[in-house]
Structures are given as C-alpha cells and as structure tokens.
XYZ file of C-alpha atoms in Angstrom:
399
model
C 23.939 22.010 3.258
C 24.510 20.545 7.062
C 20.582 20.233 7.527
C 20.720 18.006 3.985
C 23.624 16.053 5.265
C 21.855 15.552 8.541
C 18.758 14.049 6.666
C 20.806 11.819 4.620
C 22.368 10.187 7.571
C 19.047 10.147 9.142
C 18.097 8.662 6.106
C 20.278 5.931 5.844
C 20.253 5.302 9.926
C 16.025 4.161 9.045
C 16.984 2.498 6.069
C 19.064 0.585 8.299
C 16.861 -0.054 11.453
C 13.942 -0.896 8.654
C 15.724 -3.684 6.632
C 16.693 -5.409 9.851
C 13.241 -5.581 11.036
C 11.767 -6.473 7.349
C 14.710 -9.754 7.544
C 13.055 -10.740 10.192
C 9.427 -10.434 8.777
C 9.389 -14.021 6.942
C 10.804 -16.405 9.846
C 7.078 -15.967 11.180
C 4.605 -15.172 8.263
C 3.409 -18.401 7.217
C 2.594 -19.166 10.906
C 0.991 -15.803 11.990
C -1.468 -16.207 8.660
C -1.925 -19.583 9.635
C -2.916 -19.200 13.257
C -4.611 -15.552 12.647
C -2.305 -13.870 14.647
C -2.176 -10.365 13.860
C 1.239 -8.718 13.084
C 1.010 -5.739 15.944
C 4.602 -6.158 17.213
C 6.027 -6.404 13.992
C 4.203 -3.193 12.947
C 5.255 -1.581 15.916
C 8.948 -2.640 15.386
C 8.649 -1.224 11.711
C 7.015 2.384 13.241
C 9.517 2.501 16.271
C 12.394 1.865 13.001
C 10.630 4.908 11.092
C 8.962 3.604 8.733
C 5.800 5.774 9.369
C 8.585 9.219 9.044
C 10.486 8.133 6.344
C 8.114 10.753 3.734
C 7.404 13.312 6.655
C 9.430 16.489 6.124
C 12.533 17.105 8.224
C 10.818 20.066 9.627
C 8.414 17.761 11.276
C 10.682 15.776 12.716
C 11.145 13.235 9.844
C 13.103 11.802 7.259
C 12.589 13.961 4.229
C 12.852 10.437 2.009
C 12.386 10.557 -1.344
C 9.185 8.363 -2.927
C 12.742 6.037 -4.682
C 13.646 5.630 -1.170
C 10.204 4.503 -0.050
C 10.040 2.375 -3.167
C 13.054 -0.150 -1.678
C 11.866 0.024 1.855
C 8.759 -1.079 1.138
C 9.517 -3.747 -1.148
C 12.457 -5.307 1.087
C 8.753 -5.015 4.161
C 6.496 -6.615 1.718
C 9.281 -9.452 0.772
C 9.497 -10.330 4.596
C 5.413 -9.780 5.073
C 3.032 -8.708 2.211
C 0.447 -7.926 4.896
C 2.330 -5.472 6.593
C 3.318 -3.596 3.278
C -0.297 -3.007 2.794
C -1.200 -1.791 5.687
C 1.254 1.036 5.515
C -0.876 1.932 2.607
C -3.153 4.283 4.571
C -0.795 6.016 6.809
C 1.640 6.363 3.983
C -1.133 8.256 1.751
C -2.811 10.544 4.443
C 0.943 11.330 4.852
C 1.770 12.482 1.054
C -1.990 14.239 1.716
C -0.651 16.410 4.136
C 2.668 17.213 2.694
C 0.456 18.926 -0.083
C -2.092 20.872 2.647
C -1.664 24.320 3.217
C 0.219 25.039 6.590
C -2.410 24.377 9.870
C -3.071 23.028 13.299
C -3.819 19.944 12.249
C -1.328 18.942 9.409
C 1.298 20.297 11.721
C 0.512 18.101 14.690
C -0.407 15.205 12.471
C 2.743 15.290 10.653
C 4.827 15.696 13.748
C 2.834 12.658 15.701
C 3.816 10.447 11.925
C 7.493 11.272 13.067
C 7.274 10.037 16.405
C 5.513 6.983 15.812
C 1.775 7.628 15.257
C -0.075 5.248 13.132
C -2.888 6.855 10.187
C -5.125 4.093 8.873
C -7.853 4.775 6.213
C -11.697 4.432 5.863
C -13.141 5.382 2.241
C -15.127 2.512 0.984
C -18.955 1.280 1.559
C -20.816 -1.734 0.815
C -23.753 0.488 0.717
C -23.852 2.002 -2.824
C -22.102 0.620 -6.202
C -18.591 2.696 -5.565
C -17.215 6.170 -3.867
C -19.425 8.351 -5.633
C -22.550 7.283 -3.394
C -21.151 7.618 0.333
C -23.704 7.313 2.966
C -21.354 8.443 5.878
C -22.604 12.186 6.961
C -20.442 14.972 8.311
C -23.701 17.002 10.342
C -22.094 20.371 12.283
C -23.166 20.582 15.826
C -22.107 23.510 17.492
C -18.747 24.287 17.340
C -18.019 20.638 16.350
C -18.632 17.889 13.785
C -20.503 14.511 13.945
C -19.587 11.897 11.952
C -22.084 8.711 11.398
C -21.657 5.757 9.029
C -20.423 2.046 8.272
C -17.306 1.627 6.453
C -15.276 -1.190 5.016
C -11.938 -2.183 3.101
C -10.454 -0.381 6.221
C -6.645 -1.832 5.386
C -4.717 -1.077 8.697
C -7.332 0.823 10.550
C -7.246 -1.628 13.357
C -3.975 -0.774 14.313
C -4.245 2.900 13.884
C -3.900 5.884 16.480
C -5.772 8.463 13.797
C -8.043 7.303 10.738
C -8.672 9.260 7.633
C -12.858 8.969 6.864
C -13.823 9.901 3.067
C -17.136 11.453 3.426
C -19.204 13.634 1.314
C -20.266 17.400 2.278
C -22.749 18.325 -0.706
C -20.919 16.982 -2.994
C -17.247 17.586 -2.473
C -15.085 15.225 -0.793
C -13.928 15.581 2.946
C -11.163 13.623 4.657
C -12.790 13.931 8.430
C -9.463 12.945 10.317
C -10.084 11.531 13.633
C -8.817 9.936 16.552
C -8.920 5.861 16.377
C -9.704 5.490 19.823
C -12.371 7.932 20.081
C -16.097 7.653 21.900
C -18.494 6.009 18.952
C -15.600 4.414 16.914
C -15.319 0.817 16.443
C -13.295 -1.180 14.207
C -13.929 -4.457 13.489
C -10.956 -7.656 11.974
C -14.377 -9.357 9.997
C -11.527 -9.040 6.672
C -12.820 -12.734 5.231
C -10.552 -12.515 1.762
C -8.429 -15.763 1.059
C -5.560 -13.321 0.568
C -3.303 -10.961 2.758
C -5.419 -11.826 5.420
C -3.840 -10.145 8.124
C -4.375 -6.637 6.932
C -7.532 -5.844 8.775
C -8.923 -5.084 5.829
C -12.762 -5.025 7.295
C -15.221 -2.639 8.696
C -15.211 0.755 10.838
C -18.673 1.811 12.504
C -18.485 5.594 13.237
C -21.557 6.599 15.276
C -22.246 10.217 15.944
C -18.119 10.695 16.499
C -17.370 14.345 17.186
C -14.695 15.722 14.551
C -12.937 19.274 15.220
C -13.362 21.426 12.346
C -9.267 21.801 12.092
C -9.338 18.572 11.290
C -11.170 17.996 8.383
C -8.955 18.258 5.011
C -10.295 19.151 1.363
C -9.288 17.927 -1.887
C -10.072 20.567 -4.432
C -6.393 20.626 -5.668
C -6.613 18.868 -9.108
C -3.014 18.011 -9.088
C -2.794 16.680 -5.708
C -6.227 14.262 -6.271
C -3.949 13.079 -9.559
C -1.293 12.555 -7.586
C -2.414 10.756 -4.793
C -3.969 8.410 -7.372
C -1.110 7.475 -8.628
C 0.827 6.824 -5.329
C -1.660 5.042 -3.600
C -1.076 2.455 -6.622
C 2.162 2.841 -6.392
C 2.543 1.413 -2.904
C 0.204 -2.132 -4.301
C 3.112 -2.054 -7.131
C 5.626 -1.706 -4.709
C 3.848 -4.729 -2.353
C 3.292 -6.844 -5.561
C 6.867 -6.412 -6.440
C 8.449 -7.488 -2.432
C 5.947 -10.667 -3.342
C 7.971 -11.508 -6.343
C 10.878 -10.959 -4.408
C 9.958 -13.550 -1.748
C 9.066 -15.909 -4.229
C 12.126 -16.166 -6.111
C 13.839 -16.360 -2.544
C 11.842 -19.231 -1.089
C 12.071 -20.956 -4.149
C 15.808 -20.873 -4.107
C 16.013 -21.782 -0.737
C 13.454 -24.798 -1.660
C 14.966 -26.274 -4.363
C 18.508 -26.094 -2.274
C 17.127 -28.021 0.197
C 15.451 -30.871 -2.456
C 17.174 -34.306 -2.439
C 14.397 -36.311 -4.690
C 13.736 -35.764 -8.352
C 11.328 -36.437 -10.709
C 12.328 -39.866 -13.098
C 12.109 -37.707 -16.458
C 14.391 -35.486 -14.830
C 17.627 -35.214 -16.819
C 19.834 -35.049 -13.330
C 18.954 -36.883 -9.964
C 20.232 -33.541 -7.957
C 17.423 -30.764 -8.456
C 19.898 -28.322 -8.031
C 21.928 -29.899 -11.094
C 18.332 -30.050 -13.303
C 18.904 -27.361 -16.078
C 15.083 -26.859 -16.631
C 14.882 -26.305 -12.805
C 17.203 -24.277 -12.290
C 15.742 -22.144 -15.654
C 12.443 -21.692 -13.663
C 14.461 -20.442 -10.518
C 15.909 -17.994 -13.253
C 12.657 -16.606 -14.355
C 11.516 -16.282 -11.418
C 14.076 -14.506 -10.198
C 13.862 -12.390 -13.619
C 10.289 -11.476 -13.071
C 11.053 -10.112 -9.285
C 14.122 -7.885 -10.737
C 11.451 -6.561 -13.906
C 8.716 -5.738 -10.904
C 11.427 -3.966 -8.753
C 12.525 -1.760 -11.814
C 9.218 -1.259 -12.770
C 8.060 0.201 -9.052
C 11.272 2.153 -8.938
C 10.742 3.832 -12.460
C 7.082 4.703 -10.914
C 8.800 6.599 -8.182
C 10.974 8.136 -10.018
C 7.608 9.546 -11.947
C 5.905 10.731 -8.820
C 9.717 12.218 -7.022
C 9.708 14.219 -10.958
C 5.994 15.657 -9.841
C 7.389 17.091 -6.273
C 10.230 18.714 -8.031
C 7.856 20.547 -10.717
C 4.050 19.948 -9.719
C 2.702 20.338 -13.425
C 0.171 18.494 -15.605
C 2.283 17.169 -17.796
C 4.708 15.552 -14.757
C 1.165 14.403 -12.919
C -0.231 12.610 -16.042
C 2.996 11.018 -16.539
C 3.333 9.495 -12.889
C -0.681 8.446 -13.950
C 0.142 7.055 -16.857
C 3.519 5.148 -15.171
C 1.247 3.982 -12.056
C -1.201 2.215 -14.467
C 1.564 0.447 -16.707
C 3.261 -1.062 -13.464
C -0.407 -2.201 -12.181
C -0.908 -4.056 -15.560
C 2.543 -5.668 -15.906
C 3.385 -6.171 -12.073
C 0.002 -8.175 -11.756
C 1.369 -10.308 -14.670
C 4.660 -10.847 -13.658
C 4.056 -11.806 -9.886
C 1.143 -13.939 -10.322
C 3.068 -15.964 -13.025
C 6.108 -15.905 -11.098
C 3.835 -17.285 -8.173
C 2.287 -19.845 -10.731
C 5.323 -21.194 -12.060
C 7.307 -21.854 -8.461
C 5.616 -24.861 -8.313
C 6.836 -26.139 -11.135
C 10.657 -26.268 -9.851
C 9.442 -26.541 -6.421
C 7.808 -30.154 -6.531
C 5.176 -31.839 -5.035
C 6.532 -31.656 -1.728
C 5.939 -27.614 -1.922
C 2.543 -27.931 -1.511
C 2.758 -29.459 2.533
C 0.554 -27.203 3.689
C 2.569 -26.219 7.110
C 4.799 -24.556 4.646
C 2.005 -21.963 3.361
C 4.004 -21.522 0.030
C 0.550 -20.767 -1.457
C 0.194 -17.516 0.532
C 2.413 -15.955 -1.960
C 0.104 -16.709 -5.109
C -2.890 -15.550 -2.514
C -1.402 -12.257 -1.291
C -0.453 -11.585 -4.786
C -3.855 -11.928 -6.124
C -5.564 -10.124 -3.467
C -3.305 -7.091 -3.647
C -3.894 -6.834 -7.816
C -7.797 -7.175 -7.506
C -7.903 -3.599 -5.825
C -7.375 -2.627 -8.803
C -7.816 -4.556 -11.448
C -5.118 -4.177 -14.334
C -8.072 -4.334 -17.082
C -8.938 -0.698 -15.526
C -5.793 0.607 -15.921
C -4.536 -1.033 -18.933
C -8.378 0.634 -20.293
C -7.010 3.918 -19.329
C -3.401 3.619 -21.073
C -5.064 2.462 -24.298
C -7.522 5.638 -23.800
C -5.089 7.523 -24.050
C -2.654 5.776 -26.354
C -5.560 5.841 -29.095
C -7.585 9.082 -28.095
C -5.669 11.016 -26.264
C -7.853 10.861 -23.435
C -6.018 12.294 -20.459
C -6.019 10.157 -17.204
C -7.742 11.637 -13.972
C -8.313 10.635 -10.514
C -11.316 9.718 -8.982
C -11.570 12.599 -7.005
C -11.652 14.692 -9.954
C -14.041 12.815 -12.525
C -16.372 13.099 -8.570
C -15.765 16.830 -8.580
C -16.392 17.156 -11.785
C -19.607 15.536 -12.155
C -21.117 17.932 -9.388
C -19.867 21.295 -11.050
C-alpha cells in the first residue's frame, strides 16, 4: 500500500510540474512556427517535468500513470503546443512496447533511461515502396553485431531523440532495431515540408551500415500487444486533436474579449454582447469538451486491456481508437472552421497565426485518415469483421 501511495504522490507531483510547463507552451507557439524555431527547450522542460516517465513502471524509476492520466497531460501539452504533443508520440509508444517485452538487458536499461529523462523517437515509414509492408531498410548480422542500412521518413521527434526505434523487416517478420540517436552512420534530417505541425521534425533518418547489439532488437509476434499498440498510437493523435480543440475555444474567447468593432448586421455593437457570437464561442467550446471525453473514454478502453489483456478488451480499445479518429477529426476541424466566424476579419492578421490551429489539426488527422477507420467500424458493424493491427494482417500474410 505505501509503494501505491508513493506513486500517487509522485503522480500528482508530474502532473503538477507538467501543466506548468504546458501553460507556458502557447505564449511562444505562433512565433516559434513562424520563425522555424524548433521547440528543444520546451521539450526538454516537459522531459526534465516527467513527461517521458509518466507510463514507465515504478520499478524503473517512473510514474506508474495510468493511459487516463496520460490522456489529460497530453491534451493540457498539445493545447499549449500541438507540435510538441506529437512528438511525444514515438517515445510514448516504444515505451507501452516495452512495458509488454519480456524482462531483458535492454528493456530494463531503456525503461530506466525513459525515467531519467531519455528521449525515444521513431523511424517506420519509407517513401520507397507503397506502405510498411515493402521496407527496404536491412538488418545484415556481422559478427557478433548487427548492421542496419536504409532511408527513412515521417520520423516525428527523431531529431530530438537520444534512442530511435527502426521498423525493419528480417524475412518477413517485423523487428524494432533500437539504437542509439547519436550513433556513427546515423543522420537525421528537419526536411518535414507539411503546411501543418511543422515543428515536429517529421522528415527523414539515413541509417548507413549502423551497428545494432543483438539485445537490442525487439519482436512483435504478440498478437495482442501489435493490437494494442495500434490502438494507442491513435490514441495519442486523438488526444493531440482534442488539446487543438481546446486551444481553439481558448483563443477564441480570449479574441472576442478583446474585440471592440462589430459587424453593422450585428444585433449588439459589443461582440461580447452579440448572442450569435457568443453561440459560436459556445460550440466551440462544446466541440473541445466532446473531443476531451471522447480521448478519455479511449483510455479508459486501453487502461481496461492492462487490467485483463484479452481479445475481447483489445478489439474494444480498436474499435474505441477508430470511433474517436472519425469524430475527433470532425469536431476539431469544424471547431477550427467556425472560429472565424465569431472571430472577425481582424483574426486573420497573420502575426497572430490563428490559422495554425486549423493547419495542425488537419495535419495530425491525415495520418490517419478517418475514412480508414470509420471503413473498419462499419466492417465490423455489418460483418462482423474483427479489427487487427497492421502488424498482424503483415504477419499474417507471410505465414
């Protein structure tokens, strides 16, 4: 019971030490996308607050959190700066990927250097082939060691990383090839060109002839687990998408409180008088509660599947994770939309960067596009047809 009590307070010590940082996160955001200027201290302040420990087990040296917990911290990050959400993405998924390996040198000393402040970043995709199942990056054993050799890209966070996780392909099965960021043949590149969350590094790693210990090279043949991690990686865009909505309905408060000219087919000369105004702000502020509650019922879904890892708990958390990617990419790009409507002409001043929001928002959803998922919940809804991670449909089709 006292090691429980000790992780609670722990618990709500980060909590803490994480909001105050993520209330700081907006002052600046508008300016560092505008200028280019990459968000390294603020990431660092976010790690040194324990962000990065919040899901690594107390025996490590970390929180213990539960996903619910991760849920709010994330949002209140991504409310402050969307960027910086996402590129938690990575180290927050090798992280849950490790919680699920069987005891080792490496997951121990990885999950002890997430507690004190080490930063995972990931490196799956390639431009070279149509999608995942047709990755070019080779694993070749020489000696007592690994090479690893390829070009990768939609590297979210990578830049800033101390260890990056590298999807390759060892005839036929998936390998995560875990390696250090900084090591001899490893070069990451900030060529990210999208119009949205354009701080995230999103761009290419070059990995040429890198040597990878064989302790350090982590298999996904656990069905569950590949479902799993399916799920939460959407979950933490759903939870990004949802801190968006969030800091649109708080800018646009804050804008319309600070408007002094109307419109003349306004029925009041004060904007913050104007009924229909202040019935955008409402729905606005509406949409950002529904995406919060949506992410947080997700979470409860995948905390359910760590209690009782079965099928039926991992298809539900599937199921849940494509339902708030379909309705989360409504509701924040419409509550994005429609803040210009009560906002005024004077919103669009483009030293403001109020468009970010609709930018970041649209970038984050076309990961994954909601038609996908929303596919996959009809599927089933009609069919039957159970949901299954990519990983698995992969492993399946070379059995």
């Amino acid at each position: 019971m006292v090691a429980v009590e000790d992780s609670r307070a722990d618990i709500r010590s980060r909590l803490e030490a994480i909001a105050a940082v993520a209330t700081g996160l907006g002052a600046g955001a508008a300016d560092r996308e505008a200028e280019h200027k990459l968000p390294t201290e603020q990431l660092s302040q976010l790690l040194g607050a324990g962000t990065g420990a919040l899901r690594v087990p107390v025996e490590y040296g970390g929180s213990g959190a539960s996903v619910r917990t991760l849920a709010e911290a994330l949002i209140g990050i991504a409310a402050g700066d969307s960027n910086l959400a996402q590129i938690f993405r990575g180290h927050l998924g090798l992280t849950e990927i490790l919680r699920f390996a069987a005891p080792g040198t490496a997951r121990d000393a990885l999950l002890r250097s997430a507690a004190d402040g080490a930063f995972f970043g990931p490196a799956g995709a390639e431009l070279t082939g149509p999608d995942l199942t047709t990755l070019a990056t080779s694993l070749e054993r020489d000696g007592d060691h690994y090479l690893l050799t390829g070009r990768k890209y939609y590297t979210t966070g990578s830049l800033y990383a101390d260890w990056l996780n590298v999807l390759v392909s060892v005839d036929g099965e998936p390998v995560s090839a875990i390696v250090p960021r900084r090591s001899e043949g490893v070069t990451v590149i900030d060529d990210w060109d999208g119009f949205g969350q354009r701080l995230t590094a999103s761009g290419t790693a070059i990995f040429e002839s890198v040597r990878v210990d064989p302790d350090y090279l982590l298999h996904h043949r656990n069905s569950l687990t590949n479902d799993y991690m399916e799920a939460f990686y959407q979950f933490v865009h759903s939870a990004t998408q949802a801190g968006i909505a969030r800091a649109v309905a708080d800018d646009l408060a804050e804008l319309v409180r600070g408007r002094t000219r109307s419109y003349p087919l306004a029925p009041t000369p004060e904007p913050t008088a104007d009924p229909q105004v202040l019935q955008i702000v409402g729905e606005v502020r509406s949409k950002a509660y529904s995406a919060r509650a949506n992410v947080l019922l997700l979470a409860d879904a995948l905390d359910a599947f760590h209690a009782e890892p079965t099928p039926s708990r991992v298809q539900r958390a599937l199921l849940d994770s494509a339902a708030t990617q379909v309705v989360n990419t409504e509701l924040v790009g419409a509550a994005a939309w429609k803040f210009f409507d009560a906002g005024s002409a004077s919103a669009l001043k483009t030293r403001l960067g109020l468009d970010r929001h609709w930018r970041n928002a649209r970038a984050v959803s076309s990961h994954n596009p909601a038609a996908y998922k929303a596919a996959v919940l009809g599927d089933h809804a009609v069919n039957g047809a159970v949901p299954q991670a990519f990983l698995n449909r992969l492993r399946a089709s070379r059995e």
